[in-house]
CSV table of C-alpha atoms in Angstrom, one decimal:
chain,number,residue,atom,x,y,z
F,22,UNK,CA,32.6,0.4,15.4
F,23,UNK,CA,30.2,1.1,18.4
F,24,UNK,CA,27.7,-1.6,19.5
F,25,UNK,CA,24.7,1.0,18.1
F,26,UNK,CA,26.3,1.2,14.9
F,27,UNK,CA,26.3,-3.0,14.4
F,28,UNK,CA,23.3,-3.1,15.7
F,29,UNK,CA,22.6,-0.7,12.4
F,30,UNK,CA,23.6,-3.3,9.7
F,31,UNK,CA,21.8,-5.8,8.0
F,32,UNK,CA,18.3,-6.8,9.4
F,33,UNK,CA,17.6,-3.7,11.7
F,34,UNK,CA,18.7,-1.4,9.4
F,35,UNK,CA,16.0,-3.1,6.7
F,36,UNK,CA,13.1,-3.3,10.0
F,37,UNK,CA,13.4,0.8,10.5
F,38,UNK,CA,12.6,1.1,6.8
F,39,UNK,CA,9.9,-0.7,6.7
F,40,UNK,CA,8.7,0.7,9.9
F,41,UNK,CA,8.6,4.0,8.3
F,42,UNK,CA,6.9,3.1,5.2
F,43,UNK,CA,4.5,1.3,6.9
F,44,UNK,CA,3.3,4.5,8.8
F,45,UNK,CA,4.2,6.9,6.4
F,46,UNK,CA,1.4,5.6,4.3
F,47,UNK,CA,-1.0,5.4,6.5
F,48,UNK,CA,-0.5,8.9,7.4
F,49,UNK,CA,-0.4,9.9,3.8
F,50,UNK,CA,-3.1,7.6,2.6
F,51,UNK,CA,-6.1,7.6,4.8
F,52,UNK,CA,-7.4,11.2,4.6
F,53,UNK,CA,-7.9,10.4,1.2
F,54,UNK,CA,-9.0,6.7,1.6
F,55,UNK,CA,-11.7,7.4,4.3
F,56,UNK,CA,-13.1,10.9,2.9
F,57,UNK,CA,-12.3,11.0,-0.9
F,58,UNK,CA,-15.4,9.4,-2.4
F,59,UNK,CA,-17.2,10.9,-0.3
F,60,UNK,CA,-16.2,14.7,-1.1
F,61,UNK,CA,-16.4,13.3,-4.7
F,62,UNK,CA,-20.3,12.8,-3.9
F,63,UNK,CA,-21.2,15.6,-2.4
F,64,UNK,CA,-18.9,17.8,-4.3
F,65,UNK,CA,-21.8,17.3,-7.1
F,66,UNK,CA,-24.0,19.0,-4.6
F,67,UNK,CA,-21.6,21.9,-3.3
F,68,UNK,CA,-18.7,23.0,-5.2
F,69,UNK,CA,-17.0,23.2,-1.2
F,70,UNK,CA,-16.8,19.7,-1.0
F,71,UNK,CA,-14.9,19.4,-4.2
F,72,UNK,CA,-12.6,21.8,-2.5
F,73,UNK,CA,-11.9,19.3,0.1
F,74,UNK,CA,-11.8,16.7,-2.8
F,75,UNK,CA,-8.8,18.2,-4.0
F,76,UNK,CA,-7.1,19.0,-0.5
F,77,UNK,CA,-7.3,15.2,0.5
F,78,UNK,CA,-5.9,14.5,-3.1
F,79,UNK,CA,-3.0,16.7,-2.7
F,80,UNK,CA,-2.1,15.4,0.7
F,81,UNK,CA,-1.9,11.6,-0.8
F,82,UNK,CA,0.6,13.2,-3.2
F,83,UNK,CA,3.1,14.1,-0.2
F,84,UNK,CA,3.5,10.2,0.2
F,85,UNK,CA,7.1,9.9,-0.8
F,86,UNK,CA,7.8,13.4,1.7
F,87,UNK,CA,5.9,11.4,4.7
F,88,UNK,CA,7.8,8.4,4.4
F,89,UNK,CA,11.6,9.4,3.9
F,90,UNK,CA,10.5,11.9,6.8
F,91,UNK,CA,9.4,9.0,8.8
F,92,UNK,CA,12.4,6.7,7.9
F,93,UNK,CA,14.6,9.1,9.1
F,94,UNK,CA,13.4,9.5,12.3
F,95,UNK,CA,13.7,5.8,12.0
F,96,UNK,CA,17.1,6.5,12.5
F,97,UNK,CA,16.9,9.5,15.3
F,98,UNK,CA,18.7,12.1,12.5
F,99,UNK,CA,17.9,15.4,13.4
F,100,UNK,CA,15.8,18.2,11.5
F,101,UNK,CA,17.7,19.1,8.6
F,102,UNK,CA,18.7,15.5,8.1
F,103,UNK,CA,15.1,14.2,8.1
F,104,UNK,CA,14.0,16.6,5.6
F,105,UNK,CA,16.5,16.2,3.8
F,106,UNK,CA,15.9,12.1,3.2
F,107,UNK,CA,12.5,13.4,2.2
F,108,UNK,CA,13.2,15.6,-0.1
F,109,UNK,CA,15.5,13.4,-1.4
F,110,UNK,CA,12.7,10.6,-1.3
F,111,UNK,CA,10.6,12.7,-3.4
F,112,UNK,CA,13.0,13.0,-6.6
F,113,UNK,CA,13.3,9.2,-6.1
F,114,UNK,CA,9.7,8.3,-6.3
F,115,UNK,CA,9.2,9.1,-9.9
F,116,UNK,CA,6.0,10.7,-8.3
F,117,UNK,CA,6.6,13.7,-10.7
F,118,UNK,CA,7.4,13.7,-14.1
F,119,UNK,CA,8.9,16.7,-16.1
F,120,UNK,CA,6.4,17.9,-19.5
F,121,UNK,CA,7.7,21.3,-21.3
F,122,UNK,CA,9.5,22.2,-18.4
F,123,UNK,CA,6.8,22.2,-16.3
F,124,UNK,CA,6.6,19.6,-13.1
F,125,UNK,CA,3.6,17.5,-12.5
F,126,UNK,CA,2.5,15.5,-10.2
F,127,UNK,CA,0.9,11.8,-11.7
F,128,UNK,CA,0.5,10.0,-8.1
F,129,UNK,CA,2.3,9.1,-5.1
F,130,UNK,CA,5.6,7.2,-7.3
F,131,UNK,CA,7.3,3.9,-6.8
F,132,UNK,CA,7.3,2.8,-3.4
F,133,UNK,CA,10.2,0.3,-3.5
F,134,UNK,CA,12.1,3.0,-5.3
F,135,UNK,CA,11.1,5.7,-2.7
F,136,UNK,CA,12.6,3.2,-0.3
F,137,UNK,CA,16.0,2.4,-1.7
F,138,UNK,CA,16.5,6.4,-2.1
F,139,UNK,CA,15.7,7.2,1.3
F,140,UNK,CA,17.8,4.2,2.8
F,141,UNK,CA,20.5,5.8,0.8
F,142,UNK,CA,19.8,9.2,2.0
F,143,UNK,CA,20.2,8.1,5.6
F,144,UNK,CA,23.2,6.0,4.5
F,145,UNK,CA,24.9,8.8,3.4
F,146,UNK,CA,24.1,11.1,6.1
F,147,UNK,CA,25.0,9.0,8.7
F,148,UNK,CA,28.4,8.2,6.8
F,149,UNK,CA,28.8,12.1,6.5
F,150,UNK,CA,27.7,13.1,9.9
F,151,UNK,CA,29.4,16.5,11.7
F,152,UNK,CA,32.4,16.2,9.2
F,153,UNK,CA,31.6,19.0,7.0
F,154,UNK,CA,31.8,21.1,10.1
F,155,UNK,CA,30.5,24.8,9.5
F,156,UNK,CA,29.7,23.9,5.8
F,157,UNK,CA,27.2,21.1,6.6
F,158,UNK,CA,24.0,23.7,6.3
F,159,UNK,CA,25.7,24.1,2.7
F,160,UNK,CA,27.0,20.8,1.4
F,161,UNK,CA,25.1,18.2,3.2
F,162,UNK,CA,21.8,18.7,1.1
F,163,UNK,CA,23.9,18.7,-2.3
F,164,UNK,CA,25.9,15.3,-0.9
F,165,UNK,CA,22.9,13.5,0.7
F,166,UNK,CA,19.9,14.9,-0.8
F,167,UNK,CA,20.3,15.6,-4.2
F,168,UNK,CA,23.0,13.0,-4.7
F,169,UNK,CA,20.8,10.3,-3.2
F,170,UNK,CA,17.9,11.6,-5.1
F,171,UNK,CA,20.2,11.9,-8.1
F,172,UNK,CA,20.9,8.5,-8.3
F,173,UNK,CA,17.2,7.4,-6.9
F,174,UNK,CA,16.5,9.3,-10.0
F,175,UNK,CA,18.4,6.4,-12.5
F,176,UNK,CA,17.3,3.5,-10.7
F,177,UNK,CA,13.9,4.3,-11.1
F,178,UNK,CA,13.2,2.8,-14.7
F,179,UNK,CA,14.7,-0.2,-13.7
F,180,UNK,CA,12.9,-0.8,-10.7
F,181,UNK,CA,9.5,-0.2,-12.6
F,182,UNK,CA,10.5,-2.9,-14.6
F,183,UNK,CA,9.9,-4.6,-11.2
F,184,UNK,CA,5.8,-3.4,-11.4
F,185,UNK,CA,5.8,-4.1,-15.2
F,186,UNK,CA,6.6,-7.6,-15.3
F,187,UNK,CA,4.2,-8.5,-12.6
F,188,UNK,CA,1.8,-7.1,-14.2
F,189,UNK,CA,2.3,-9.0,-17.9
F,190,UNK,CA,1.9,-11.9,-15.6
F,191,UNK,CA,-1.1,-10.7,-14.0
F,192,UNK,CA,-2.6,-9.9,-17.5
F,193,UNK,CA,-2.0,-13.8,-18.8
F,194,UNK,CA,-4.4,-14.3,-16.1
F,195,UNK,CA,-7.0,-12.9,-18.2
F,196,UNK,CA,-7.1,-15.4,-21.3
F,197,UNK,CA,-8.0,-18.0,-18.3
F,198,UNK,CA,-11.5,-19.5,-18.0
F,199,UNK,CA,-13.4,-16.9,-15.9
F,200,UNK,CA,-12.9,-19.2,-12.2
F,201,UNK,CA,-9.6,-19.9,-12.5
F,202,UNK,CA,-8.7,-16.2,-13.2
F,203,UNK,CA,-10.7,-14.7,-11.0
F,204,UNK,CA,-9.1,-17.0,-8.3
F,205,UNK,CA,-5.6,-16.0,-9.7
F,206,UNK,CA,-5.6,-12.3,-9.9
F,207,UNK,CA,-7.9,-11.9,-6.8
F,208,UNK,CA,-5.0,-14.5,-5.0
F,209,UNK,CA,-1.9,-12.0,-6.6
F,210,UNK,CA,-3.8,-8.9,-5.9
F,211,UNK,CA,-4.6,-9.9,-2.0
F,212,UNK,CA,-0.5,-10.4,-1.6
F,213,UNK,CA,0.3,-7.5,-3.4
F,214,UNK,CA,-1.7,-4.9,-1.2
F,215,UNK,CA,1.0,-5.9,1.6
F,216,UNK,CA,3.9,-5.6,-0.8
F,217,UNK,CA,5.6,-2.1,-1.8
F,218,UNK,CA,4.2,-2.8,-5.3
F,219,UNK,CA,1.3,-0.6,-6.1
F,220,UNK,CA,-2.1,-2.3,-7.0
F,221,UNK,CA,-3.7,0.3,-8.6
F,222,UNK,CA,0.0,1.1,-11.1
F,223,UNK,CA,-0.5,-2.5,-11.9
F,224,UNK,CA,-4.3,-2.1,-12.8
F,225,UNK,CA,-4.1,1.0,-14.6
F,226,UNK,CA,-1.0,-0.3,-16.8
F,227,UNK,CA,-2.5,-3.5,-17.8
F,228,UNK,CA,-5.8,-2.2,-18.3
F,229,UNK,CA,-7.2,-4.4,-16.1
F,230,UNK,CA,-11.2,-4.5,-16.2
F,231,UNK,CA,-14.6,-6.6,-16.5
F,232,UNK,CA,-14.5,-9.7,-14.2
F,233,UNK,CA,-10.2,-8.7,-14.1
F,234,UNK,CA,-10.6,-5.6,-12.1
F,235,UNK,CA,-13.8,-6.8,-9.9
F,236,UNK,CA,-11.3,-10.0,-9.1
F,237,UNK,CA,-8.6,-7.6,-8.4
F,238,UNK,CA,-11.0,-5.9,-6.0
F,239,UNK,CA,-12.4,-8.8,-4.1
F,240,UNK,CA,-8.9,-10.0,-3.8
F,241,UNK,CA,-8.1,-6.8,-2.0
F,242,UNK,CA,-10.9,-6.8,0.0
F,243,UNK,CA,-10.4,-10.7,1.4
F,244,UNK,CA,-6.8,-9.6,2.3
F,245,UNK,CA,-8.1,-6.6,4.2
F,246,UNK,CA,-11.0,-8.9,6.3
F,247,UNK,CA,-7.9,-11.2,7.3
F,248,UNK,CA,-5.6,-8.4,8.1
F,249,UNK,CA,-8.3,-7.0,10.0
F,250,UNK,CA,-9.6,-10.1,11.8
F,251,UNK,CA,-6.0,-11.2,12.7
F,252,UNK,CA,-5.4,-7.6,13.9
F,253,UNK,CA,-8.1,-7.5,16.4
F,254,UNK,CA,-6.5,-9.3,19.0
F,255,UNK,CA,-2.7,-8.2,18.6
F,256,UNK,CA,-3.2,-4.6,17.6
F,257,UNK,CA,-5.0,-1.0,19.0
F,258,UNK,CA,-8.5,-0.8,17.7
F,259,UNK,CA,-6.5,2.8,15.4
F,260,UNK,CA,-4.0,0.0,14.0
F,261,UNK,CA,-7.1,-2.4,13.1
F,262,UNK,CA,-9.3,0.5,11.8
F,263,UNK,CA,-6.3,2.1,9.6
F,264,UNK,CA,-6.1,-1.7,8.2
F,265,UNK,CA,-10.0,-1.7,7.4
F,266,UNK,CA,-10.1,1.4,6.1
F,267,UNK,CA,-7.4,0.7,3.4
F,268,UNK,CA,-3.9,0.8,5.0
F,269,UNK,CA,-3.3,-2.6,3.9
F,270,UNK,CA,-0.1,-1.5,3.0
F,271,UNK,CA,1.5,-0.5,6.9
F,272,UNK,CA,1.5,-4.6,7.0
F,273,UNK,CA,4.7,-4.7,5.0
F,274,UNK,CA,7.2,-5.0,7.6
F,275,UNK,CA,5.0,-8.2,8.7
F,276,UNK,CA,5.3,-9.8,4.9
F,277,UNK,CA,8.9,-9.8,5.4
F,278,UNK,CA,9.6,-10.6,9.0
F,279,UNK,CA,6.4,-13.7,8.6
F,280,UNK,CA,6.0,-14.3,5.0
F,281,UNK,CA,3.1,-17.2,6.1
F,282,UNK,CA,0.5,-14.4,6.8
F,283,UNK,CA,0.2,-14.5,3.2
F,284,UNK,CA,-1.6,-18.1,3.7
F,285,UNK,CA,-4.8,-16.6,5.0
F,286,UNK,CA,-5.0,-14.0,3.0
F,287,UNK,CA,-4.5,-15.8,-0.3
F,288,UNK,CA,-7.2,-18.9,0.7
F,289,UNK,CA,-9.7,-16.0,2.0
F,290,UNK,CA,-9.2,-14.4,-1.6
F,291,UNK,CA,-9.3,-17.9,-3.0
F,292,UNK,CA,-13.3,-18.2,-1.6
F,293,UNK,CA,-14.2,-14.6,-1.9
F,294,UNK,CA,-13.1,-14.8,-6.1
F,295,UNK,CA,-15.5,-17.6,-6.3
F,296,UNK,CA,-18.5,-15.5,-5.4
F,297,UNK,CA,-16.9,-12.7,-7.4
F,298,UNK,CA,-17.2,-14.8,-10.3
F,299,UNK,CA,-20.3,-16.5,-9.9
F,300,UNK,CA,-21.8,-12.7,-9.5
F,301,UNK,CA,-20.1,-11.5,-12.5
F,302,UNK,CA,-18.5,-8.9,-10.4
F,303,UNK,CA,-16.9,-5.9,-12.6
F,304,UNK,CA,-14.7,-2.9,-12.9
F,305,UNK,CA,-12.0,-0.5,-14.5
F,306,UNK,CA,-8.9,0.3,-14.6
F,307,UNK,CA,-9.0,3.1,-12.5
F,308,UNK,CA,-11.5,1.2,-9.7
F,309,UNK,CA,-8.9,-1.8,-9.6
F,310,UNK,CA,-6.5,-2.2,-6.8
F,311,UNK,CA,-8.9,-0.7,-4.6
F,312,UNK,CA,-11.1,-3.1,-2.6
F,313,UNK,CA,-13.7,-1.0,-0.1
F,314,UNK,CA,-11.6,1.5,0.6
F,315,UNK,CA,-13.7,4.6,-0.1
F,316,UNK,CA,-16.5,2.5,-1.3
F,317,UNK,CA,-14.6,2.9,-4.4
F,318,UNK,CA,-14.8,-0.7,-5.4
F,319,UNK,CA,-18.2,-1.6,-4.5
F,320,UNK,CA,-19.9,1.7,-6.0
F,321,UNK,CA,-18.0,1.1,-9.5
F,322,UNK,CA,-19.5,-2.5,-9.6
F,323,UNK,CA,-23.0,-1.4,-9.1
F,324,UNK,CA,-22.6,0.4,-12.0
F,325,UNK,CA,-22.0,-2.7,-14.2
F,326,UNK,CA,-24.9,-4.4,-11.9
F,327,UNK,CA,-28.3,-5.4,-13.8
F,328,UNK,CA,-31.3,-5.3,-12.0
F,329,UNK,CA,-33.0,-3.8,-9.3
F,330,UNK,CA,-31.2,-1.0,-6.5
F,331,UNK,CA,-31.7,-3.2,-3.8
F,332,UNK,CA,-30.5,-6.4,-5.1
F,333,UNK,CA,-27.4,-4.6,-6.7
F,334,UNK,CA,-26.8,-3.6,-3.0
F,335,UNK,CA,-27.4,-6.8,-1.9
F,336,UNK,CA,-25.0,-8.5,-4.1
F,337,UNK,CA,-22.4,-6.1,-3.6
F,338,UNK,CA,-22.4,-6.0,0.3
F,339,UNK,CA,-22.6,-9.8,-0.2
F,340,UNK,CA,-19.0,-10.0,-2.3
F,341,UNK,CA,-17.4,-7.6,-1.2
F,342,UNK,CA,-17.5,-7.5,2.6
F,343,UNK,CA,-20.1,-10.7,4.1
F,344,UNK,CA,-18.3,-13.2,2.0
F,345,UNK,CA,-14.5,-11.9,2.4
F,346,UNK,CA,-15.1,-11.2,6.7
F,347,UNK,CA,-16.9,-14.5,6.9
F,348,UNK,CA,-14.1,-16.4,4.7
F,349,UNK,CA,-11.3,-14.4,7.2
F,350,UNK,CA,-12.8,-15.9,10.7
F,351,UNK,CA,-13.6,-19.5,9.0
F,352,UNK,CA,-9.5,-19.1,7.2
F,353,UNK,CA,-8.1,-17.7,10.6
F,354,UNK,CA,-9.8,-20.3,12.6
F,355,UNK,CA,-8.7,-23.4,10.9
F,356,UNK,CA,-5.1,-22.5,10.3
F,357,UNK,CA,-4.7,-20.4,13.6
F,358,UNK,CA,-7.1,-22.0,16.4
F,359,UNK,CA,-7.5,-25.6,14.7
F,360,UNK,CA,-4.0,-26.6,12.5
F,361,UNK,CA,-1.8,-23.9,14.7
F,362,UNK,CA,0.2,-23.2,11.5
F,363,UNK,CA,1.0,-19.8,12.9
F,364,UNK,CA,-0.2,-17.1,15.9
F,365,UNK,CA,-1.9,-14.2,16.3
F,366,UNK,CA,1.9,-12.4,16.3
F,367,UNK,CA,2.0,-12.3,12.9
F,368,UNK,CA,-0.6,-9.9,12.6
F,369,UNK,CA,1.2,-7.4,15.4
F,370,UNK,CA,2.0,-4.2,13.5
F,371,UNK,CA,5.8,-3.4,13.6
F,372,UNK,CA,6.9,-0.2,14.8
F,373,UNK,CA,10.8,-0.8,14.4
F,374,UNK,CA,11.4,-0.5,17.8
């Protein structure tokens, strides 16, 4: 075994992974997170703009595509092998289901299932390599691609289960007295952003709403101000901004290489979920798991707002950005500056290399 190959196993093999999640959903994410509330505005104006609306939609759907793309080049594989851990990353995802022989596409899938089918796309591929010889053009998307996505295809109930049991936890939250679970979900939901669990499948399964899914929201948006503020130093300002606007997510590979960033993100989402509750802060289940990003959050709790225009905007500028940015410096400058329980390092996005 060459010194590359060893170098392949184990922890770097799991760091390229990530490092291609991580960008691949940015890259799929953020035409959609930046521009999709908007178009949804002014596509009640113009019937262009809800053109666009759907364009942005549809490109979020390729996440699964993007990032077994992206993992593979992880790995240097060439061009048939890359798309061929895509492809294969798509079945995987459960991003599609099957209704009357029709396909349909019901979001971007299960990330940590994505994952595992595109590690074992590359796996196999790599194992495989030039041995088919002449028949490689042939066999090797049968072996590697639809075997991988094959058996991404059966793990995928199993991993949900993954999603589903968080989220029963999450929901016992809710008989809480309205502090405590506004503290507890906006806490879980400001860790889970960063995790390959999705924030809004959890929201949309439970049912999350009221004071739940405005917690849920605030929680996100605390963990974005920290991310953001302990980005600003370590990061390019197109890292940072990707992180502001919603890319929470490309901080994965940092959860598992320095699980104490979740520290400041959870005592931001601690204080922010105070004011959340204190301002009766609300939602649905389809505006959960969202934060800012969009504006999505912060226009669907106006709409639960009493009162005049300008105070709703008041108190929603207040909760879900002042109070989350100024909790982030105050958080990151005790534990980072004062206490020294970690540095700025942490917060350095991971590009596998």
């Amino acid at each position: 075994m060459s010194e590359n190959e060893t170098k392949l196993s184990g922890k770097v093999f799991l760091n390229r992974v990530l490092a291609g999640t991580a960008t691949g959903i940015v890259v799929g994410l953020i035409p959609n997170a930046i521009l999709g509330e908007l178009f949804k505005y002014l596509g009640t104006k113009m019937d262009i703009f809800l053109s666009l609306l759907h364009v942005v939609q549809g490109f979020q759907y390729s996440v699964p595509i993007i990032v077994g793309v992206l993992i593979a080049m992880q790995f240097k594989l060439n061009p048939m092998q890359t798309i061929i851990v895509g492809a294969a990353s798509l079945v995987g995802s459960g991003a599609y289901v099957i209704t009357e022989g029709a396909f349909m596409l019901v979001g971007i899938g299960d990330l940590i299932n994505t994952m595992l089918t595109a590690s074992l796309a590359v796996i196999l591929v790599m194992a495989i390599g030039n041995k088919l010889g002449s028949m490689t053009i042939l066999l090797l998307p049968i072996f590697a691609g639809a075997g991988a996505g094959a058996v991404g295809s059966f793990t995928l109930p199993y991993v949900k289960l993954i999603t589903s049991s968080i989220g029963t936890l999450i929901n016992s939250f809710t008989e809480l007295q309205p502090i405590l679970m506004s503290i507890l979900i906006a806490v879980s939901f400001s860790i889970i952003i960063i995790s390959p669990i999705s924030t809004v499948a959890i929201a949309t399964a439970i049912g999350l709403s009221g004071l739940a899914s405005g917690a849920a929201n605030i929680g996100i948006c605390a963990a974005a101000a920290s991310l953001v503020v302990g980005s600003m130093k370590v990061n390019s300002i197109g890292v940072t901004s990707s992180v502001g606007l919603g890319a929470m997510k490309m901080m994965m590979p940092n959860l598992i290489k320095h699980p104490i960033i979740v520290l400041p993100l959870a005592i931001s989402a601690t204080i922010s979920a105070v004011f959340a509750a204190i301002f009766n802060i609300q939602g649905t289940p389809f505006s959960a798991g969202f934060g800012f990003s969009g504006l999505v959050g912060p226009i669907n709790a106006i709409k639960f707002m009493e009162g005049s225009a300008a105070a709703n905007l008041g108190v929603a500028a207040l909760t879900f950005f002042v109070v989350p940015f100024a909790s982030a410096f105050l958080v990151d400058f005790v534990l980072c500056k004062v206490l020294k329980v970690y540095d700025k390092d942490i917060f350095k996005f991971f590009t596998g290399k």
